PDB file of C-alpha atoms and ligand atoms in Angstrom:
ATOM      1  CA  UNK A   1     -39.798 -47.704 117.515  1.00 96.00           C
ATOM      2  CA  UNK A   2     -42.532 -49.714 119.134  1.00 95.00           C
ATOM      3  CA  UNK A   3     -41.415 -51.362 122.394  1.00 95.00           C
ATOM      4  CA  UNK A   4     -42.173 -55.074 122.298  1.00 95.00           C
ATOM      5  CA  UNK A   5     -42.450 -57.783 124.879  1.00 93.00           C
ATOM      6  CA  UNK A   6     -41.177 -60.910 123.231  1.00 93.00           C
ATOM      7  CA  UNK A   7     -42.753 -63.938 124.836  1.00 93.00           C
ATOM      8  CA  UNK A   8     -41.835 -67.369 123.572  1.00 91.00           C
ATOM      9  CA  UNK A   9     -45.030 -69.324 122.911  1.00 90.00           C
ATOM     10  CA  UNK A  10     -45.216 -72.323 125.255  1.00 88.00           C
ATOM     11  CA  UNK A  11     -45.911 -74.735 122.386  1.00 88.00           C
ATOM     12  CA  UNK A  12     -42.556 -73.978 120.752  1.00 86.00           C
ATOM     13  CA  UNK A  13     -40.685 -76.393 123.024  1.00 82.00           C
ATOM     14  CA  UNK A  14     -43.127 -79.218 122.489  1.00 83.00           C
ATOM     15  CA  UNK A  15     -43.058 -79.017 118.675  1.00 79.00           C
ATOM     16  CA  UNK A  16     -40.931 -81.684 117.114  1.00 82.00           C
ATOM     17  CA  UNK A  17     -39.135 -80.564 113.999  1.00 77.00           C
ATOM     18  CA  UNK A  18     -37.885 -83.159 111.559  1.00 84.00           C
ATOM     19  CA  UNK A  19     -35.233 -80.861 110.130  1.00 90.00           C
ATOM     20  CA  UNK A  20     -33.297 -77.697 110.926  1.00 89.00           C
ATOM     21  CA  UNK A  21     -35.357 -75.912 108.236  1.00 90.00           C
ATOM     22  CA  UNK A  22     -38.606 -76.931 109.908  1.00 90.00           C
ATOM     23  CA  UNK A  23     -37.304 -75.793 113.291  1.00 89.00           C
ATOM     24  CA  UNK A  24     -36.379 -72.445 111.692  1.00 90.00           C
ATOM     25  CA  UNK A  25     -39.900 -72.101 110.266  1.00 89.00           C
ATOM     26  CA  UNK A  26     -41.414 -72.816 113.711  1.00 91.00           C
ATOM     27  CA  UNK A  27     -39.253 -70.124 115.306  1.00 92.00           C
ATOM     28  CA  UNK A  28     -40.094 -67.702 112.502  1.00 90.00           C
ATOM     29  CA  UNK A  29     -43.836 -68.134 113.055  1.00 91.00           C
ATOM     30  CA  UNK A  30     -43.426 -67.914 116.819  1.00 93.00           C
ATOM     31  CA  UNK A  31     -41.608 -64.574 116.437  1.00 93.00           C
ATOM     32  CA  UNK A  32     -44.463 -63.158 114.361  1.00 92.00           C
ATOM     33  CA  UNK A  33     -47.044 -64.560 116.762  1.00 92.00           C
ATOM     34  CA  UNK A  34     -45.212 -62.951 119.661  1.00 94.00           C
ATOM     35  CA  UNK A  35     -44.403 -59.534 118.176  1.00 94.00           C
ATOM     36  CA  UNK A  36     -46.841 -59.068 115.325  1.00 93.00           C
ATOM     37  CA  UNK A  37     -46.022 -58.987 111.632  1.00 92.00           C
ATOM     38  CA  UNK A  38     -44.001 -55.757 111.751  1.00 94.00           C
ATOM     39  CA  UNK A  39     -40.365 -54.833 111.329  1.00 95.00           C
ATOM     40  CA  UNK A  40     -38.944 -54.433 114.840  1.00 96.00           C
ATOM     41  CA  UNK A  41     -37.011 -51.315 113.802  1.00 96.00           C
ATOM     42  CA  UNK A  42     -38.959 -49.278 111.234  1.00 97.00           C
ATOM     43  CA  UNK A  43     -42.399 -50.780 112.080  1.00 96.00           C
ATOM     44  CA  UNK A  44     -43.416 -51.402 108.476  1.00 95.00           C
ATOM     45  CA  UNK A  45     -45.676 -54.431 107.970  1.00 93.00           C
ATOM     46  CA  UNK A  46     -43.573 -57.369 106.778  1.00 91.00           C
ATOM     47  CA  UNK A  47     -44.190 -58.952 103.426  1.00 83.00           C
ATOM     48  CA  UNK A  48     -41.021 -60.925 102.888  1.00 67.00           C
ATOM     49  CA  UNK A  49     -40.449 -64.368 104.316  1.00 58.00           C
ATOM     50  CA  UNK A  50     -36.848 -63.817 105.386  1.00 61.00           C
ATOM     51  CA  UNK A  51     -37.493 -61.631 108.342  1.00 73.00           C
ATOM     52  CA  UNK A  52     -35.384 -62.829 111.240  1.00 79.00           C
ATOM     53  CA  UNK A  53     -32.536 -60.772 112.537  1.00 85.00           C
ATOM     54  CA  UNK A  54     -29.885 -61.712 115.053  1.00 85.00           C
ATOM     55  CA  UNK A  55     -29.087 -58.694 117.172  1.00 85.00           C
ATOM     56  CA  UNK A  56     -25.340 -58.879 116.578  1.00 87.00           C
ATOM     57  CA  UNK A  57     -25.297 -59.757 112.904  1.00 83.00           C
ATOM     58  CA  UNK A  58     -26.456 -58.054 109.743  1.00 77.00           C
ATOM     59  CA  UNK A  59     -26.448 -61.389 107.899  1.00 74.00           C
ATOM     60  CA  UNK A  60     -29.594 -63.471 107.532  1.00 74.00           C
ATOM     61  CA  UNK A  61     -29.308 -66.473 109.781  1.00 78.00           C
ATOM     62  CA  UNK A  62     -30.232 -69.367 107.480  1.00 83.00           C
ATOM     63  CA  UNK A  63     -30.893 -71.759 110.311  1.00 88.00           C
ATOM     64  CA  UNK A  64     -32.276 -70.731 113.676  1.00 87.00           C
ATOM     65  CA  UNK A  65     -32.070 -72.498 116.954  1.00 88.00           C
ATOM     66  CA  UNK A  66     -34.153 -71.962 120.072  1.00 89.00           C
ATOM     67  CA  UNK A  67     -31.030 -70.796 121.882  1.00 89.00           C
ATOM     68  CA  UNK A  68     -31.012 -67.754 119.533  1.00 90.00           C
ATOM     69  CA  UNK A  69     -34.438 -66.633 120.762  1.00 92.00           C
ATOM     70  CA  UNK A  70     -33.308 -63.800 123.054  1.00 92.00           C
ATOM     71  CA  UNK A  71     -31.351 -62.155 120.243  1.00 92.00           C
ATOM     72  CA  UNK A  72     -33.901 -62.602 117.471  1.00 93.00           C
ATOM     73  CA  UNK A  73     -35.988 -59.756 116.136  1.00 94.00           C
ATOM     74  CA  UNK A  74     -37.955 -59.153 112.951  1.00 93.00           C
ATOM     75  CA  UNK A  75     -36.511 -57.030 110.176  1.00 92.00           C
ATOM     76  CA  UNK A  76     -37.752 -55.840 106.784  1.00 92.00           C
ATOM     77  CA  UNK A  77     -35.665 -55.868 103.619  1.00 90.00           C
ATOM     78  CA  UNK A  78     -35.304 -52.086 103.651  1.00 93.00           C
ATOM     79  CA  UNK A  79     -33.791 -52.040 107.155  1.00 93.00           C
ATOM     80  CA  UNK A  80     -31.724 -55.100 106.384  1.00 90.00           C
ATOM     81  CA  UNK A  81     -30.115 -53.538 103.325  1.00 90.00           C
ATOM     82  CA  UNK A  82     -29.377 -50.285 105.123  1.00 94.00           C
ATOM     83  CA  UNK A  83     -27.566 -51.592 108.189  1.00 93.00           C
ATOM     84  CA  UNK A  84     -24.501 -49.407 108.539  1.00 91.00           C
ATOM     85  CA  UNK A  85     -22.185 -51.725 110.446  1.00 87.00           C
ATOM     86  CA  UNK A  86     -22.312 -55.351 109.311  1.00 85.00           C
ATOM     87  CA  UNK A  87     -21.576 -56.804 112.721  1.00 89.00           C
ATOM     88  CA  UNK A  88     -22.043 -55.584 116.268  1.00 91.00           C
ATOM     89  CA  UNK A  89     -20.288 -56.731 119.421  1.00 91.00           C
ATOM     90  CA  UNK A  90     -21.745 -56.599 122.917  1.00 91.00           C
ATOM     91  CA  UNK A  91     -20.371 -53.113 123.533  1.00 94.00           C
ATOM     92  CA  UNK A  92     -21.702 -51.561 120.326  1.00 94.00           C
ATOM     93  CA  UNK A  93     -25.031 -53.357 120.731  1.00 94.00           C
ATOM     94  CA  UNK A  94     -25.324 -52.052 124.292  1.00 96.00           C
ATOM     95  CA  UNK A  95     -24.775 -48.520 122.956  1.00 97.00           C
ATOM     96  CA  UNK A  96     -28.056 -48.759 121.038  1.00 97.00           C
ATOM     97  CA  UNK A  97     -31.722 -48.948 121.952  1.00 97.00           C
ATOM     98  CA  UNK A  98     -33.532 -52.216 121.256  1.00 97.00           C
ATOM     99  CA  UNK A  99     -37.321 -52.544 121.102  1.00 97.00           C
ATOM    100  CA  UNK A 100     -37.312 -55.788 123.121  1.00 95.00           C
ATOM    101  CA  UNK A 101     -35.013 -54.411 125.842  1.00 94.00           C
ATOM    102  CA  UNK A 102     -35.776 -50.718 126.130  1.00 95.00           C
ATOM    103  CA  UNK A 103     -38.862 -48.534 126.242  1.00 93.00           C
ATOM    104  CA  UNK A 104     -38.229 -47.246 122.751  1.00 96.00           C
ATOM    105  CA  UNK A 105     -41.369 -45.133 122.531  1.00 94.00           C
ATOM    106  CA  UNK A 106     -43.773 -43.617 125.008  1.00 91.00           C
ATOM    107  CA  UNK A 107     -46.157 -40.695 125.197  1.00 89.00           C
ATOM    108  CA  UNK A 108     -43.882 -39.038 127.730  1.00 88.00           C
ATOM    109  CA  UNK A 109     -40.247 -38.291 127.026  1.00 90.00           C
ATOM    110  CA  UNK A 110     -39.846 -40.873 124.303  1.00 94.00           C
ATOM    111  CA  UNK A 111     -36.221 -41.517 123.243  1.00 97.00           C
ATOM    112  CA  UNK A 112     -37.345 -41.516 119.597  1.00 98.00           C
ATOM    113  CA  UNK A 113     -39.514 -38.740 118.218  1.00 98.00           C
ATOM    114  CA  UNK A 114     -41.329 -38.665 114.878  1.00 98.00           C
ATOM    115  CA  UNK A 115     -41.379 -35.341 113.053  1.00 98.00           C
ATOM    116  CA  UNK A 116     -42.998 -34.257 109.815  1.00 98.00           C
ATOM    117  CA  UNK A 117     -40.435 -32.032 108.104  1.00 97.00           C
ATOM    118  CA  UNK A 118     -40.368 -30.090 104.888  1.00 98.00           C
ATOM    119  CA  UNK A 119     -37.239 -30.846 102.884  1.00 98.00           C
ATOM    120  CA  UNK A 120     -36.051 -30.305  99.342  1.00 98.00           C
ATOM    121  CA  UNK A 121     -35.958 -33.677  97.623  1.00 97.00           C
ATOM    122  CA  UNK A 122     -33.212 -33.492  95.023  1.00 97.00           C
ATOM    123  CA  UNK A 123     -32.475 -36.253  92.527  1.00 97.00           C
ATOM    124  CA  UNK A 124     -28.916 -36.143  91.242  1.00 96.00           C
ATOM    125  CA  UNK A 125     -26.770 -37.960  88.706  1.00 94.00           C
ATOM    126  CA  UNK A 126     -23.088 -37.434  87.928  1.00 91.00           C
ATOM    127  CA  UNK A 127     -22.977 -34.418  90.197  1.00 88.00           C
ATOM    128  CA  UNK A 128     -25.873 -32.685  88.421  1.00 95.00           C
ATOM    129  CA  UNK A 129     -29.324 -31.992  89.830  1.00 96.00           C
ATOM    130  CA  UNK A 130     -31.987 -33.696  87.743  1.00 96.00           C
ATOM    131  CA  UNK A 131     -34.963 -32.526  89.745  1.00 96.00           C
ATOM    132  CA  UNK A 132     -35.744 -30.721  92.955  1.00 97.00           C
ATOM    133  CA  UNK A 133     -39.076 -30.503  94.718  1.00 97.00           C
ATOM    134  CA  UNK A 134     -40.289 -29.601  98.197  1.00 98.00           C
ATOM    135  CA  UNK A 135     -41.510 -32.686 100.027  1.00 97.00           C
ATOM    136  CA  UNK A 136     -42.945 -33.460 103.445  1.00 98.00           C
ATOM    137  CA  UNK A 137     -41.330 -36.504 105.042  1.00 98.00           C
ATOM    138  CA  UNK A 138     -41.487 -37.991 108.519  1.00 98.00           C
ATOM    139  CA  UNK A 139     -38.071 -38.266 110.188  1.00 98.00           C
ATOM    140  CA  UNK A 140     -37.181 -40.355 113.224  1.00 98.00           C
ATOM    141  CA  UNK A 141     -35.114 -38.175 115.544  1.00 97.00           C
ATOM    142  CA  UNK A 142     -33.429 -38.672 118.907  1.00 98.00           C
ATOM    143  CA  UNK A 143     -35.000 -36.759 121.782  1.00 98.00           C
ATOM    144  CA  UNK A 144     -32.463 -34.514 123.544  1.00 97.00           C
ATOM    145  CA  UNK A 145     -34.790 -34.254 126.555  1.00 96.00           C
ATOM    146  CA  UNK A 146     -34.829 -38.014 127.132  1.00 94.00           C
ATOM    147  CA  UNK A 147     -31.514 -37.872 129.028  1.00 95.00           C
ATOM    148  CA  UNK A 148     -27.967 -37.954 127.700  1.00 97.00           C
ATOM    149  CA  UNK A 149     -27.603 -41.745 127.646  1.00 97.00           C
ATOM    150  CA  UNK A 150     -30.939 -42.398 125.939  1.00 97.00           C
ATOM    151  CA  UNK A 151     -30.263 -39.613 123.467  1.00 98.00           C
ATOM    152  CA  UNK A 152     -26.863 -41.022 122.464  1.00 98.00           C
ATOM    153  CA  UNK A 153     -28.255 -44.530 122.153  1.00 98.00           C
ATOM    154  CA  UNK A 154     -31.143 -43.283 120.023  1.00 98.00           C
ATOM    155  CA  UNK A 155     -28.696 -41.444 117.742  1.00 98.00           C
ATOM    156  CA  UNK A 156     -26.615 -44.632 117.394  1.00 97.00           C
ATOM    157  CA  UNK A 157     -29.698 -46.708 116.581  1.00 98.00           C
ATOM    158  CA  UNK A 158     -30.951 -44.286 113.922  1.00 98.00           C
ATOM    159  CA  UNK A 159     -27.474 -44.275 112.352  1.00 97.00           C
ATOM    160  CA  UNK A 160     -27.043 -48.045 112.522  1.00 96.00           C
ATOM    161  CA  UNK A 161     -30.284 -48.793 110.669  1.00 96.00           C
ATOM    162  CA  UNK A 162     -30.142 -45.499 108.699  1.00 97.00           C
ATOM    163  CA  UNK A 163     -33.802 -45.037 109.530  1.00 97.00           C
ATOM    164  CA  UNK A 164     -33.936 -41.741 107.593  1.00 96.00           C
ATOM    165  CA  UNK A 165     -32.406 -43.125 104.397  1.00 94.00           C
ATOM    166  CA  UNK A 166     -28.676 -43.354 103.793  1.00 93.00           C
ATOM    167  CA  UNK A 167     -26.923 -40.928 106.157  1.00 94.00           C
ATOM    168  CA  UNK A 168     -25.075 -39.118 103.361  1.00 94.00           C
ATOM    169  CA  UNK A 169     -28.304 -38.177 101.563  1.00 96.00           C
ATOM    170  CA  UNK A 170     -29.502 -35.649 104.110  1.00 96.00           C
ATOM    171  CA  UNK A 171     -27.772 -32.258 104.251  1.00 96.00           C
ATOM    172  CA  UNK A 172     -29.000 -30.346 107.295  1.00 93.00           C
ATOM    173  CA  UNK A 173     -27.155 -27.165 106.232  1.00 95.00           C
ATOM    174  CA  UNK A 174     -29.278 -26.840 103.081  1.00 96.00           C
ATOM    175  CA  UNK A 175     -32.183 -29.011 104.308  1.00 96.00           C
ATOM    176  CA  UNK A 176     -31.846 -31.165 101.216  1.00 96.00           C
ATOM    177  CA  UNK A 177     -32.343 -34.864 100.786  1.00 96.00           C
ATOM    178  CA  UNK A 178     -30.026 -35.570  97.862  1.00 96.00           C
ATOM    179  CA  UNK A 179     -30.866 -38.954  96.366  1.00 96.00           C
ATOM    180  CA  UNK A 180     -28.923 -40.569  93.505  1.00 96.00           C
ATOM    181  CA  UNK A 181     -31.001 -41.139  90.373  1.00 96.00           C
ATOM    182  CA  UNK A 182     -30.651 -44.927  90.568  1.00 94.00           C
ATOM    183  CA  UNK A 183     -31.844 -45.071  94.146  1.00 94.00           C
ATOM    184  CA  UNK A 184     -34.770 -42.798  93.319  1.00 93.00           C
ATOM    185  CA  UNK A 185     -35.747 -45.207  90.527  1.00 94.00           C
ATOM    186  CA  UNK A 186     -35.210 -48.424  92.481  1.00 92.00           C
ATOM    187  CA  UNK A 187     -36.720 -47.274  95.783  1.00 90.00           C
ATOM    188  CA  UNK A 188     -34.754 -49.771  97.844  1.00 90.00           C
ATOM    189  CA  UNK A 189     -35.695 -47.726 100.882  1.00 95.00           C
ATOM    190  CA  UNK A 190     -39.416 -47.099 101.297  1.00 95.00           C
ATOM    191  CA  UNK A 191     -39.374 -46.484 105.017  1.00 96.00           C
ATOM    192  CA  UNK A 192     -39.693 -42.688 105.079  1.00 97.00           C
ATOM    193  CA  UNK A 193     -42.377 -42.734 102.400  1.00 97.00           C
ATOM    194  CA  UNK A 194     -44.453 -45.401 104.167  1.00 97.00           C
ATOM    195  CA  UNK A 195     -43.974 -43.581 107.461  1.00 98.00           C
ATOM    196  CA  UNK A 196     -45.199 -40.359 105.897  1.00 98.00           C
ATOM    197  CA  UNK A 197     -48.208 -42.108 104.382  1.00 97.00           C
ATOM    198  CA  UNK A 198     -49.093 -43.493 107.826  1.00 97.00           C
ATOM    199  CA  UNK A 199     -48.822 -39.956 109.224  1.00 98.00           C
ATOM    200  CA  UNK A 200     -51.258 -38.640 106.590  1.00 98.00           C
ATOM    201  CA  UNK A 201     -53.649 -41.556 107.159  1.00 97.00           C
ATOM    202  CA  UNK A 202     -53.619 -40.873 110.906  1.00 97.00           C
ATOM    203  CA  UNK A 203     -54.299 -37.169 110.315  1.00 97.00           C
ATOM    204  CA  UNK A 204     -57.199 -37.927 107.977  1.00 96.00           C
ATOM    205  CA  UNK A 205     -58.665 -40.475 110.395  1.00 95.00           C
ATOM    206  CA  UNK A 206     -58.670 -37.936 113.196  1.00 94.00           C
ATOM    207  CA  UNK A 207     -60.180 -35.240 110.989  1.00 94.00           C
ATOM    208  CA  UNK A 208     -63.057 -37.580 110.164  1.00 93.00           C
ATOM    209  CA  UNK A 209     -63.614 -38.306 113.835  1.00 91.00           C
ATOM    210  CA  UNK A 210     -63.483 -34.625 114.722  1.00 90.00           C
ATOM    211  CA  UNK A 211     -65.985 -33.805 111.976  1.00 90.00           C
ATOM    212  CA  UNK A 212     -68.360 -36.328 113.497  1.00 87.00           C
ATOM    213  CA  UNK A 213     -67.861 -34.952 117.006  1.00 86.00           C
ATOM    214  CA  UNK A 214     -68.434 -31.408 115.734  1.00 86.00           C
ATOM    215  CA  UNK A 215     -72.126 -32.138 115.198  1.00 81.00           C
ATOM    216  CA  UNK A 216     -72.884 -31.153 118.764  1.00 74.00           C
ATOM    217  CA  UNK A 217     -76.666 -31.199 118.720  1.00 75.00           C
ATOM    218  CA  UNK A 218     -76.686 -34.845 117.784  1.00 73.00           C
ATOM    219  CA  UNK A 219     -76.531 -36.860 121.009  1.00 77.00           C
ATOM    220  CA  UNK A 220     -78.426 -39.831 119.657  1.00 84.00           C
ATOM    221  CA  UNK A 221     -77.525 -43.454 120.223  1.00 87.00           C
ATOM    222  CA  UNK A 222     -77.046 -43.773 116.480  1.00 86.00           C
ATOM    223  CA  UNK A 223     -74.279 -41.226 116.589  1.00 85.00           C
ATOM    224  CA  UNK A 224     -72.562 -43.052 119.460  1.00 87.00           C
ATOM    225  CA  UNK A 225     -72.802 -46.297 117.499  1.00 91.00           C
ATOM    226  CA  UNK A 226     -71.463 -44.649 114.355  1.00 89.00           C
ATOM    227  CA  UNK A 227     -68.591 -43.192 116.355  1.00 89.00           C
ATOM    228  CA  UNK A 228     -67.692 -46.620 117.713  1.00 91.00           C
ATOM    229  CA  UNK A 229     -67.755 -48.045 114.206  1.00 92.00           C
ATOM    230  CA  UNK A 230     -65.495 -45.276 112.939  1.00 92.00           C
ATOM    231  CA  UNK A 231     -63.009 -45.903 115.767  1.00 92.00           C
ATOM    232  CA  UNK A 232     -62.958 -49.611 114.882  1.00 92.00           C
ATOM    233  CA  UNK A 233     -62.334 -48.719 111.254  1.00 93.00           C
ATOM    234  CA  UNK A 234     -59.472 -46.406 112.256  1.00 93.00           C
ATOM    235  CA  UNK A 235     -57.969 -49.154 114.446  1.00 93.00           C
ATOM    236  CA  UNK A 236     -58.057 -51.487 111.469  1.00 93.00           C
ATOM    237  CA  UNK A 237     -56.401 -48.923 109.172  1.00 94.00           C
ATOM    238  CA  UNK A 238     -53.639 -48.354 111.734  1.00 94.00           C
ATOM    239  CA  UNK A 239     -53.124 -52.091 112.112  1.00 93.00           C
ATOM    240  CA  UNK A 240     -52.722 -52.549 108.352  1.00 93.00           C
ATOM    241  CA  UNK A 241     -50.485 -49.554 107.844  1.00 94.00           C
ATOM    242  CA  UNK A 242     -48.152 -50.410 110.735  1.00 95.00           C
ATOM    243  CA  UNK A 243     -45.943 -47.552 111.903  1.00 97.00           C
ATOM    244  CA  UNK A 244     -47.490 -47.629 115.371  1.00 95.00           C
ATOM    245  CA  UNK A 245     -45.187 -44.897 116.704  1.00 96.00           C
ATOM    246  CA  UNK A 246     -46.307 -42.551 113.939  1.00 97.00           C
ATOM    247  CA  UNK A 247     -49.982 -43.139 114.770  1.00 95.00           C
ATOM    248  CA  UNK A 248     -49.207 -42.574 118.454  1.00 93.00           C
ATOM    249  CA  UNK A 249     -47.415 -39.326 117.649  1.00 96.00           C
ATOM    250  CA  UNK A 250     -50.172 -37.935 115.423  1.00 96.00           C
ATOM    251  CA  UNK A 251     -52.934 -38.935 117.823  1.00 94.00           C
ATOM    252  CA  UNK A 252     -51.106 -37.364 120.738  1.00 92.00           C
ATOM    253  CA  UNK A 253     -50.336 -34.167 118.805  1.00 92.00           C
ATOM    254  CA  UNK A 254     -53.798 -33.684 117.328  1.00 91.00           C
ATOM    255  CA  UNK A 255     -56.091 -35.154 119.935  1.00 88.00           C
ATOM    256  CA  UNK A 256     -54.266 -35.816 123.194  1.00 85.00           C
ATOM    257  CA  UNK A 257     -57.256 -37.937 124.212  1.00 87.00           C
ATOM    258  CA  UNK A 258     -55.649 -40.901 125.970  1.00 87.00           C
ATOM    259  CA  UNK A 259     -58.771 -43.048 125.892  1.00 87.00           C
ATOM    260  CA  UNK A 260     -59.104 -42.485 122.163  1.00 88.00           C
ATOM    261  CA  UNK A 261     -55.437 -43.351 121.613  1.00 88.00           C
ATOM    262  CA  UNK A 262     -55.894 -46.550 123.602  1.00 87.00           C
ATOM    263  CA  UNK A 263     -59.105 -47.526 121.850  1.00 86.00           C
ATOM    264  CA  UNK A 264     -57.374 -47.243 118.496  1.00 87.00           C
ATOM    265  CA  UNK A 265     -53.803 -48.353 119.194  1.00 86.00           C
ATOM    266  CA  UNK A 266     -54.447 -50.843 121.966  1.00 82.00           C
ATOM    267  CA  UNK A 267     -57.643 -52.126 120.400  1.00 78.00           C
ATOM    268  CA  UNK A 268     -58.230 -55.763 121.251  1.00 78.00           C
ATOM    269  CA  UNK A 269     -59.821 -56.499 117.883  1.00 81.00           C
ATOM    270  CA  UNK A 270     -56.831 -55.277 115.895  1.00 82.00           C
ATOM    271  CA  UNK A 271     -54.028 -55.490 118.399  1.00 84.00           C
ATOM    272  CA  UNK A 272     -50.482 -54.433 117.731  1.00 88.00           C
ATOM    273  CA  UNK A 273     -49.353 -57.783 119.089  1.00 90.00           C
ATOM    274  CA  UNK A 274     -46.435 -57.784 121.495  1.00 91.00           C
ATOM    275  CA  UNK A 275     -46.655 -54.146 122.570  1.00 90.00           C
ATOM    276  CA  UNK A 276     -44.767 -53.705 125.816  1.00 89.00           C
ATOM    277  CA  UNK A 277     -46.946 -51.541 127.995  1.00 79.00           C
ATOM    278  CA  UNK A 278     -45.680 -52.785 131.323  1.00 73.00           C
ATOM    279  CA  UNK A 279     -46.547 -50.459 134.188  1.00 59.00           C
ATOM    280  CA  UNK A 280     -48.224 -48.158 131.649  1.00 68.00           C
ATOM    281  CA  UNK A 281     -44.853 -46.820 130.552  1.00 69.00           C
ATOM    282  CA  UNK A 282     -46.065 -46.319 127.021  1.00 76.00           C
ATOM    283  CA  UNK A 283     -49.468 -44.754 127.509  1.00 76.00           C
ATOM    284  CA  UNK A 284     -48.847 -43.220 130.933  1.00 67.00           C
ATOM    285  CA  UNK A 285     -51.393 -43.557 133.701  1.00 57.00           C
TER     286      UNK A 285
HETATM  287 ZN1   ZN B 301     -37.660 -52.130 108.773  1.00 83.31          ZN
END
């Protein structure tokens, strides 16, 4: 979960809205300008217009006011329709991690970890298995080494948004993801699949870069230029695919080259707008 620094654009106060709907639209655009066009929770790029989320409520707020700003985040339809508890109070909200309040991902001791796991994907109907196939999917998991409090909060957050599909689908004892036939057909939850695709894209991008670096005898300026172009291309792919935390994870696992990670994921040409990297907490020193 990408940590974001939500800064209210200065112009927002000077805009005059002629209606509550217009005011809502201004706030909506300001949220995207501040945090980038990504779901605050699953990090998928947003395509739907109704993307605001009040921290305490699962319902779409139809009309927004500037006084809501501190509790507004961006949410995709898939996260929205999988919220476990329709309404939170201060206590239950404080028992979760929030991307605008907490460092929800970092290269060191991140509270959320992203793991590519092999599971059996079983489609079932009326208690019968229709199909079963091995599948690699990226899970969001809570990091036990991040400290007891962070761990518990991460668990609560994953459960609240059901970030790994509906909680009842996964059976750790048999390592099965048992999905009802209708859900498999409708795909109302694309988050794990998109996350996994981002993982594969990140792996492929790094393989291409490594293949280029493997040509050791070539120290020409052309090669350096080509390498820069490839890095820019990778930054653009990451930006379009979203899932920043997945890209971070793969790049750290497979390359560990901090400068490379920064040049791709903190690229100024294709920035993941709103990233909170205060005091280098995300990238380290
Ligand atoms: Zn989402």
